[in-house]
């Protein structure tokens, strides 16, 4: 497979996967760091289903999942990315795959597992898209079939990354947390308010959801008040500009 | 749960302040520059130097009754010096001053606005301060007011003093012989530079205090006790746009 074709096309997509494209070295480095942390987290082999959450919408969840999945795939890990954001499914667009024959179709027995798994153009990365729209997502998320499906996924893949709706908007995270090992919480730097983050984390903790860590998206080192990150990212930032 | 104490309290150490200053050095420079520029325009262009001159006299207070005690002496001297204070700014004196200084073409209001009569606490010293646009006028005005006050206090009518209580009470007059100019343009520049410094820090502090999003990963980690695994900058598209 060729990671380096259609570079311009990839960047023109709404949610871009930056691996295999030129530039964005700082961001690539950050994704690799996040991937390494996830690898470390799943080192014992049990913690491999990770739910990506955020407080509100538009916090780059889908972009983050896609790029971390590609980074894990490039490290030789078999990764499955699943779109469980039933109301705003976007993962298929990021991987440029048509949103047909998805998990909703599989859950109602319309398609087989072979039809459900979509090979992406990235090494070791498999997509499970949403598929047909549904009205009541909790029926699927609480079914025995999805629990069994996740058991199977665990044996088939090294890591399973789940794209979820925002915590403060939709309560699906409670059901999804029953399927996952932990939550990676994303915060849009300079956008998500502290009170929104506090409310979302409180909600997760009230429901005994295991938060494995957090990551800032849209991070701007020039605006940051962090003593330690500023200088190193400043260098990368300027490098990007030059490119 | 959220570390409520950290969520509510937002301290600012000297290190934070130094870091904020370093980060906002351009804002500080711009505000100081604007402030100095304003100071220069005011100091060298708009502002006119005013000169002030002081003339003093002692009011002789003698009790009129042989049986007067110390307290009565005190009351009498107090009464006398305050009468003089009002007498000096009365029409009787100001008209004489106006007549004397007619070459300067000063109105009564201009004279009254230019002079200040004050008394020294617990003494009988009367001080006349005159302010004017030039050195000579300030000295002349202060001395003329003092002279004309004495002249008016000693006016006679039908062989008797018109103001019997004030007659021959001003002694030891000390005329003004020099005037001091108001602060120079350099002082205005220094003050404007300091003001610029204070204002810029004020702006930075207000910006810091009203910030309701996370500005550093340490702030988030401290508040929620969750490890930040990565700081993901925005995607730089070839044209320079961010996503």
XYZ file of C-alpha atoms in Angstrom:
486
model
C 0.000 0.000 0.000
C 1.146 3.483 -0.755
C 0.837 6.141 1.941
C 2.269 8.875 -0.209
C -0.190 9.114 -3.059
C -2.923 11.756 -3.321
C -1.189 14.051 -0.828
C -3.068 17.154 -1.873
C -6.362 15.341 -1.838
C -5.750 14.120 1.690
C -5.035 17.638 2.957
C -8.111 18.978 1.264
C -10.365 16.676 3.239
C -12.296 18.129 6.116
C -10.640 15.825 8.616
C -7.120 15.248 7.410
C -4.859 12.319 8.157
C -1.407 13.853 8.180
C 0.713 10.711 8.057
C 2.007 10.221 4.560
C 1.878 13.926 3.795
C 4.572 16.577 3.999
C 4.806 19.156 6.791
C 3.022 19.212 10.164
C 6.077 17.708 11.842
C 5.057 19.030 15.251
C 1.628 17.485 14.958
C 3.042 14.164 13.732
C 5.418 14.153 16.682
C 2.501 14.840 19.032
C 0.397 12.032 17.532
C 3.337 9.643 17.859
C 3.695 10.661 21.495
C -0.003 10.008 22.036
C 0.294 6.666 20.220
C 3.252 5.706 22.449
C 1.242 6.548 25.557
C -1.625 4.388 24.291
C 0.818 1.559 23.535
C 2.174 1.868 27.064
C -1.352 1.876 28.438
C -2.198 -1.333 26.583
C 1.106 -3.016 27.318
C -0.451 -5.758 29.446
C -2.689 -6.749 26.563
C -5.969 -6.227 28.395
C -6.539 -2.538 27.969
C -7.026 -2.192 24.300
C -10.488 -0.684 23.756
C -10.224 3.071 24.039
C -13.118 5.454 23.909
C -12.287 8.975 22.671
C -14.437 11.597 24.362
C -14.760 15.356 24.569
C -17.029 17.810 26.363
C -18.664 19.482 23.401
C -18.557 19.041 19.626
C -15.855 20.070 17.146
C -12.909 19.201 19.362
C -11.121 17.183 16.654
C -12.089 13.763 17.990
C -12.412 12.143 14.580
C -9.150 13.611 13.270
C -7.348 12.493 16.412
C -8.736 8.958 16.279
C -7.859 8.603 12.601
C -4.298 9.862 13.022
C -3.617 7.836 16.178
C -5.018 4.743 14.439
C -2.715 5.301 11.452
C 0.249 5.870 13.794
C -0.555 2.623 15.643
C -0.952 0.838 12.325
C 2.433 2.080 11.147
C 3.887 0.644 14.375
C 2.638 -2.778 13.304
C -0.444 -2.895 15.527
C -3.729 -4.094 14.136
C -6.228 -1.320 14.783
C -9.966 -1.091 14.391
C -11.655 2.312 14.457
C -15.366 2.277 15.199
C -17.813 5.091 14.656
C -20.288 5.045 17.517
C -21.265 8.679 17.050
C -24.647 7.709 15.692
C -25.870 11.250 15.164
C -22.808 12.774 13.512
C -20.859 9.957 11.901
C -17.699 11.268 10.256
C -15.009 8.596 10.445
C -15.927 7.155 7.022
C -15.340 10.574 5.424
C -11.907 10.852 7.035
C -10.950 7.474 5.557
C -12.769 8.275 2.316
C -15.041 5.260 2.564
C -18.728 5.220 1.746
C -21.016 5.070 4.776
C -22.847 1.876 3.895
C -23.000 -1.494 5.634
C -22.047 -0.154 9.039
C -22.400 -1.272 12.624
C -26.096 -0.415 12.805
C -26.713 -2.691 9.817
C -24.632 -5.444 11.392
C -26.479 -5.185 14.683
C -29.845 -5.738 13.039
C -28.447 -8.703 11.130
C -28.578 -7.086 7.729
C -24.890 -7.732 6.901
C -22.121 -10.142 7.876
C -18.976 -9.265 9.803
C -16.913 -9.549 6.648
C -19.057 -6.885 5.037
C -18.795 -4.720 8.127
C -15.017 -4.523 8.229
C -13.697 -1.916 5.769
C -10.074 -2.044 4.795
C -8.679 1.483 4.728
C -5.808 2.741 2.578
C -3.649 2.777 5.709
C -1.654 -0.187 6.851
C -3.269 -2.315 9.618
C -6.218 0.055 10.015
C -9.748 -1.306 9.687
C -12.832 0.885 9.811
C -16.225 0.032 11.219
C -18.448 2.825 10.018
C -21.847 3.733 11.389
C -23.981 2.668 8.447
C -27.709 3.363 8.385
C -29.140 6.034 10.674
C -30.971 4.881 13.776
C -33.280 6.675 16.190
C -32.443 4.979 19.476
C -28.761 4.248 19.842
C -29.058 2.901 23.394
C -30.878 -0.211 22.143
C -27.805 -1.150 20.101
C -25.284 -0.044 22.743
C -26.892 -2.115 25.493
C -27.547 -5.213 23.398
C -25.820 -8.520 24.075
C -24.834 -8.661 20.437
C -22.611 -5.596 20.674
C -20.966 -6.977 23.822
C -20.242 -10.198 21.976
C -19.022 -8.194 18.979
C -16.535 -6.296 21.142
C -15.295 -9.560 22.644
C -14.569 -10.735 19.129
C -12.896 -7.435 18.246
C -10.572 -7.811 21.226
C -9.327 -11.099 19.904
C -8.971 -9.872 16.338
C -7.256 -6.505 16.880
C -4.492 -5.067 19.046
C -6.344 -1.803 19.595
C -9.914 -0.664 19.123
C -10.543 3.086 19.051
C -14.108 4.329 19.433
C -15.396 7.645 18.125
C -18.145 8.825 20.487
C -20.557 11.747 20.711
C -19.614 14.560 23.140
C -20.276 13.869 26.832
C -22.291 17.022 27.483
C -24.548 16.551 24.473
C -25.418 12.855 24.401
C -25.310 10.261 27.164
C -24.166 7.354 24.957
C -20.774 7.500 26.679
C -22.267 5.648 29.669
C -23.180 2.618 27.538
C -19.993 2.801 25.476
C -17.900 2.855 28.655
C -19.289 -0.625 29.440
C -17.613 -1.834 26.249
C -14.319 0.048 26.600
C -11.348 -0.127 28.936
C -10.921 3.603 29.341
C -11.494 7.063 27.999
C -9.058 9.390 26.301
C -10.463 12.848 26.948
C -9.875 15.622 24.387
C -9.972 19.352 25.103
C -9.972 21.961 22.340
C -7.277 24.401 23.397
C -8.580 27.958 23.751
C -12.105 26.859 22.919
C -13.546 24.466 25.491
C -14.438 26.347 28.656
C -13.084 25.136 31.990
C -16.609 24.706 33.334
C -17.563 22.516 30.368
C -14.495 20.336 30.910
C -15.221 20.133 34.639
C -18.831 19.178 34.010
C -17.894 16.511 31.451
C -15.211 14.966 33.684
C -17.607 14.998 36.625
C -20.183 13.197 34.506
C -17.630 10.553 33.487
C -16.457 10.056 37.058
C -19.991 9.905 38.425
C -20.567 6.980 36.042
C -17.314 5.321 37.123
C -15.752 5.732 33.714
C -12.008 5.137 33.748
C -10.192 8.166 32.305
C -6.774 7.042 31.119
C -5.564 10.473 30.106
C -6.262 13.640 28.205
C -4.948 15.506 25.190
C -5.237 19.093 24.039
C -6.227 19.608 20.418
C -5.690 22.847 18.428
C -2.816 23.478 20.808
C -1.086 26.814 20.239
C 2.317 26.954 21.951
C 2.502 30.701 21.446
C -0.622 31.204 23.554
C 0.289 28.644 26.174
C 1.225 29.566 29.727
C 3.097 26.317 30.132
C 6.724 26.837 31.162
C 7.878 23.505 29.841
C 6.168 22.979 26.514
C 6.609 26.428 25.083
C 10.176 26.408 23.875
C 10.171 22.996 22.246
C 6.910 23.531 20.411
C 7.928 27.004 19.397
C 10.712 25.463 17.367
C 8.349 23.074 15.655
C 5.810 25.792 15.049
C 8.317 27.928 13.145
C 9.474 24.943 11.219
C 5.944 24.342 10.053
C 5.543 27.923 8.979
C 8.671 27.779 6.890
C 7.436 24.719 5.155
C -14.070 14.502 41.297
C -12.859 17.877 40.167
C -10.353 19.445 42.479
C -12.771 22.194 43.536
C -10.155 24.148 45.450
C -7.992 24.447 42.365
C -10.994 25.230 40.224
C -11.995 28.181 42.393
C -8.616 29.574 43.382
C -6.378 31.099 40.783
C -3.156 32.391 42.253
C -0.454 34.212 40.351
C 3.117 33.815 41.503
C 6.003 36.113 40.624
C 7.212 33.433 38.207
C 3.824 33.399 36.474
C 3.929 37.174 36.232
C 7.419 37.113 34.747
C 6.377 34.430 32.294
C 3.273 36.380 31.279
C 5.410 39.498 30.788
C 7.861 37.544 28.646
C 5.042 36.123 26.592
C 3.375 39.506 26.125
C 6.529 41.553 25.561
C 5.184 42.991 22.322
C 1.995 44.224 23.992
C 4.065 45.785 26.785
C 6.341 47.528 24.288
C 3.417 48.828 22.238
C 1.557 50.187 25.279
C 4.723 51.825 26.651
C 5.494 53.302 23.234
C 1.961 54.712 22.875
C 2.135 56.073 26.411
C 5.515 57.745 25.827
C 4.283 59.174 22.540
C 1.217 60.619 24.274
C 3.457 61.981 27.031
C 5.756 63.583 24.468
C 2.861 65.199 22.608
C 1.478 66.511 25.880
C 4.829 67.461 27.397
C 6.317 69.205 24.381
C 3.186 70.341 22.555
C -0.044 70.791 24.461
C 1.173 71.451 27.983
C 2.169 74.991 29.010
C 4.567 75.534 31.891
C 3.049 77.359 34.827
C 5.108 79.243 37.385
C 4.178 79.773 40.980
C 5.474 82.348 43.461
C 4.836 82.671 47.210
C 4.577 85.809 49.289
C 4.052 85.548 53.045
C 3.190 87.812 55.943
C 2.610 87.420 59.639
C -0.679 88.499 61.123
C -0.152 90.244 64.415
C -2.817 89.084 66.813
C -3.109 91.047 70.049
C -5.968 90.495 72.352
C -8.067 93.623 72.679
C -8.946 93.000 76.292
C -6.604 93.140 79.215
C -8.329 90.224 80.928
C -8.050 87.826 77.983
C -6.706 84.385 78.737
C -4.785 81.995 76.464
C -7.836 80.354 74.983
C -9.364 83.684 74.081
C -6.059 84.690 72.469
C -6.181 81.541 70.419
C -9.748 82.164 69.297
C -8.946 85.780 68.459
C -5.876 84.959 66.387
C -7.799 82.246 64.585
C -10.585 84.649 63.835
C -8.169 87.324 62.660
C -6.137 85.167 60.308
C -9.239 83.667 58.708
C -10.711 87.144 58.298
C -7.550 88.142 56.490
C -7.744 85.058 54.326
C -11.213 86.028 53.133
C -10.341 89.733 52.968
C -7.518 89.118 50.482
C -9.858 87.517 47.937
C -12.536 90.158 48.476
C -13.409 92.821 45.914
C -11.665 95.518 48.022
C -8.275 93.893 47.406
C -8.799 92.305 43.981
C -9.999 95.592 42.456
C -6.811 97.274 43.668
C -4.691 94.443 42.223
C -6.519 94.657 38.902
C -5.929 98.381 38.755
C -2.262 97.989 39.607
C -1.699 95.282 36.993
C -3.819 96.806 34.255
C -0.935 96.478 31.797
C -1.482 92.697 31.955
C -5.171 93.136 31.213
C -6.268 90.597 33.828
C -9.923 90.105 34.741
C -11.053 89.674 38.332
C -11.803 86.034 37.647
C -8.345 85.446 36.199
C -6.768 87.002 39.280
C -8.932 84.955 41.636
C -8.178 81.769 39.688
C -4.463 82.510 39.823
C -4.096 83.073 43.544
C -4.455 80.792 46.527
C -4.442 82.096 50.070
C -3.580 79.648 52.784
C -2.840 79.802 56.471
C -0.368 77.661 58.299
C -1.928 75.530 61.001
C -1.313 76.793 64.542
C 0.592 79.839 63.399
C -0.192 83.304 62.161
C 1.557 83.027 58.839
C -0.455 83.923 55.791
C 0.723 82.585 52.449
C -0.299 83.935 49.056
C 0.537 81.684 46.138
C 0.212 83.084 42.615
C 0.324 81.016 39.439
C 0.973 82.433 36.003
C 2.220 81.512 32.554
C 5.500 83.310 33.079
C 7.974 83.812 35.848
C 7.682 87.596 36.238
C 3.920 87.709 36.292
C 3.752 85.061 39.011
C 6.150 87.056 41.231
C 4.440 90.384 40.474
C 0.996 88.958 41.149
C 1.944 87.423 44.502
C 3.676 90.621 45.674
C 0.937 92.921 44.391
C -1.778 90.939 46.154
C 0.177 91.150 49.411
C 0.843 94.890 49.016
C -2.715 95.697 48.079
C -4.048 93.574 50.948
C -2.005 95.661 53.375
C -3.036 98.860 51.620
C -6.726 97.924 51.700
C -6.527 96.890 55.371
C -5.137 100.326 56.260
C -7.603 102.428 54.256
C -8.945 105.351 56.260
C -12.228 107.191 56.030
C -12.717 110.471 57.863
C -9.466 109.960 59.688
C -10.379 106.505 60.924
C -9.484 103.062 59.726
C -12.204 101.643 57.521
C -11.411 98.083 58.650
C -10.342 98.772 62.194
C -9.870 95.135 63.121
C -7.447 94.532 60.213
C -5.482 97.777 60.317
C -1.744 97.452 60.972
C -2.052 93.746 61.547
C 0.108 92.544 58.655
C 3.765 92.580 59.617
C 7.022 90.936 58.532
C 6.018 90.691 54.902
C 8.219 88.531 52.780
C 7.881 89.268 49.111
C 8.341 86.664 46.396
C 11.573 87.058 44.455
C 11.528 83.875 42.392
C 8.968 81.504 40.900
C 9.201 77.791 40.359
C 8.148 76.197 37.094
C 5.850 73.160 36.947
C 7.296 69.743 36.127
C 9.356 69.632 32.935
C 8.687 67.637 29.800
C 11.260 65.023 30.840
C 9.341 64.357 34.048
C 6.140 64.001 32.006
C 7.946 61.490 29.777
C 9.166 59.453 32.740
C 5.692 59.454 34.285
C 4.108 58.401 30.965
C 6.658 55.581 30.613
C 5.799 54.321 34.098
C 2.098 54.655 33.333
C 2.585 52.637 30.133
C 4.309 49.919 32.127
C 1.535 49.814 34.721
C -1.257 49.906 32.109
C 0.310 47.099 30.036
C 0.643 44.894 33.111
C -2.939 45.750 34.012
C -4.102 44.607 30.574
C -2.105 41.359 30.849
C -3.495 40.647 34.315
C -7.077 41.327 33.261
C -6.596 39.077 30.220
C -5.223 36.370 32.506
C -8.008 36.684 35.058
C -10.877 36.599 32.556
C -9.413 33.631 30.667
C -11.936 30.812 31.021
C -10.169 28.133 28.989
C -7.085 26.127 29.927
C -3.857 27.900 29.105
C -1.474 25.141 30.162
C -1.456 21.400 30.627
C -0.219 21.862 34.206
C -3.379 23.811 35.030
C -5.542 20.965 33.722
C -3.492 18.242 35.409
C -3.579 20.062 38.727
C -7.306 20.652 38.540
C -8.437 17.146 37.560
C -5.464 14.983 38.464
C -5.530 13.505 34.958
C -2.328 13.147 32.966
C -2.146 15.055 29.689
C -0.734 12.564 27.207
C -0.226 14.892 24.258
C -0.520 18.455 23.029
C -1.785 18.334 19.464
C -1.259 21.513 17.444
C -3.554 22.488 14.581
C -2.990 21.084 11.118
C -1.100 23.484 8.891
C -2.428 23.320 5.334
C 0.048 24.287 2.598
C -1.564 27.715 2.160
C -1.112 28.414 5.865
C -4.690 27.751 7.014
C -5.266 25.920 10.227
C -7.564 23.033 10.935
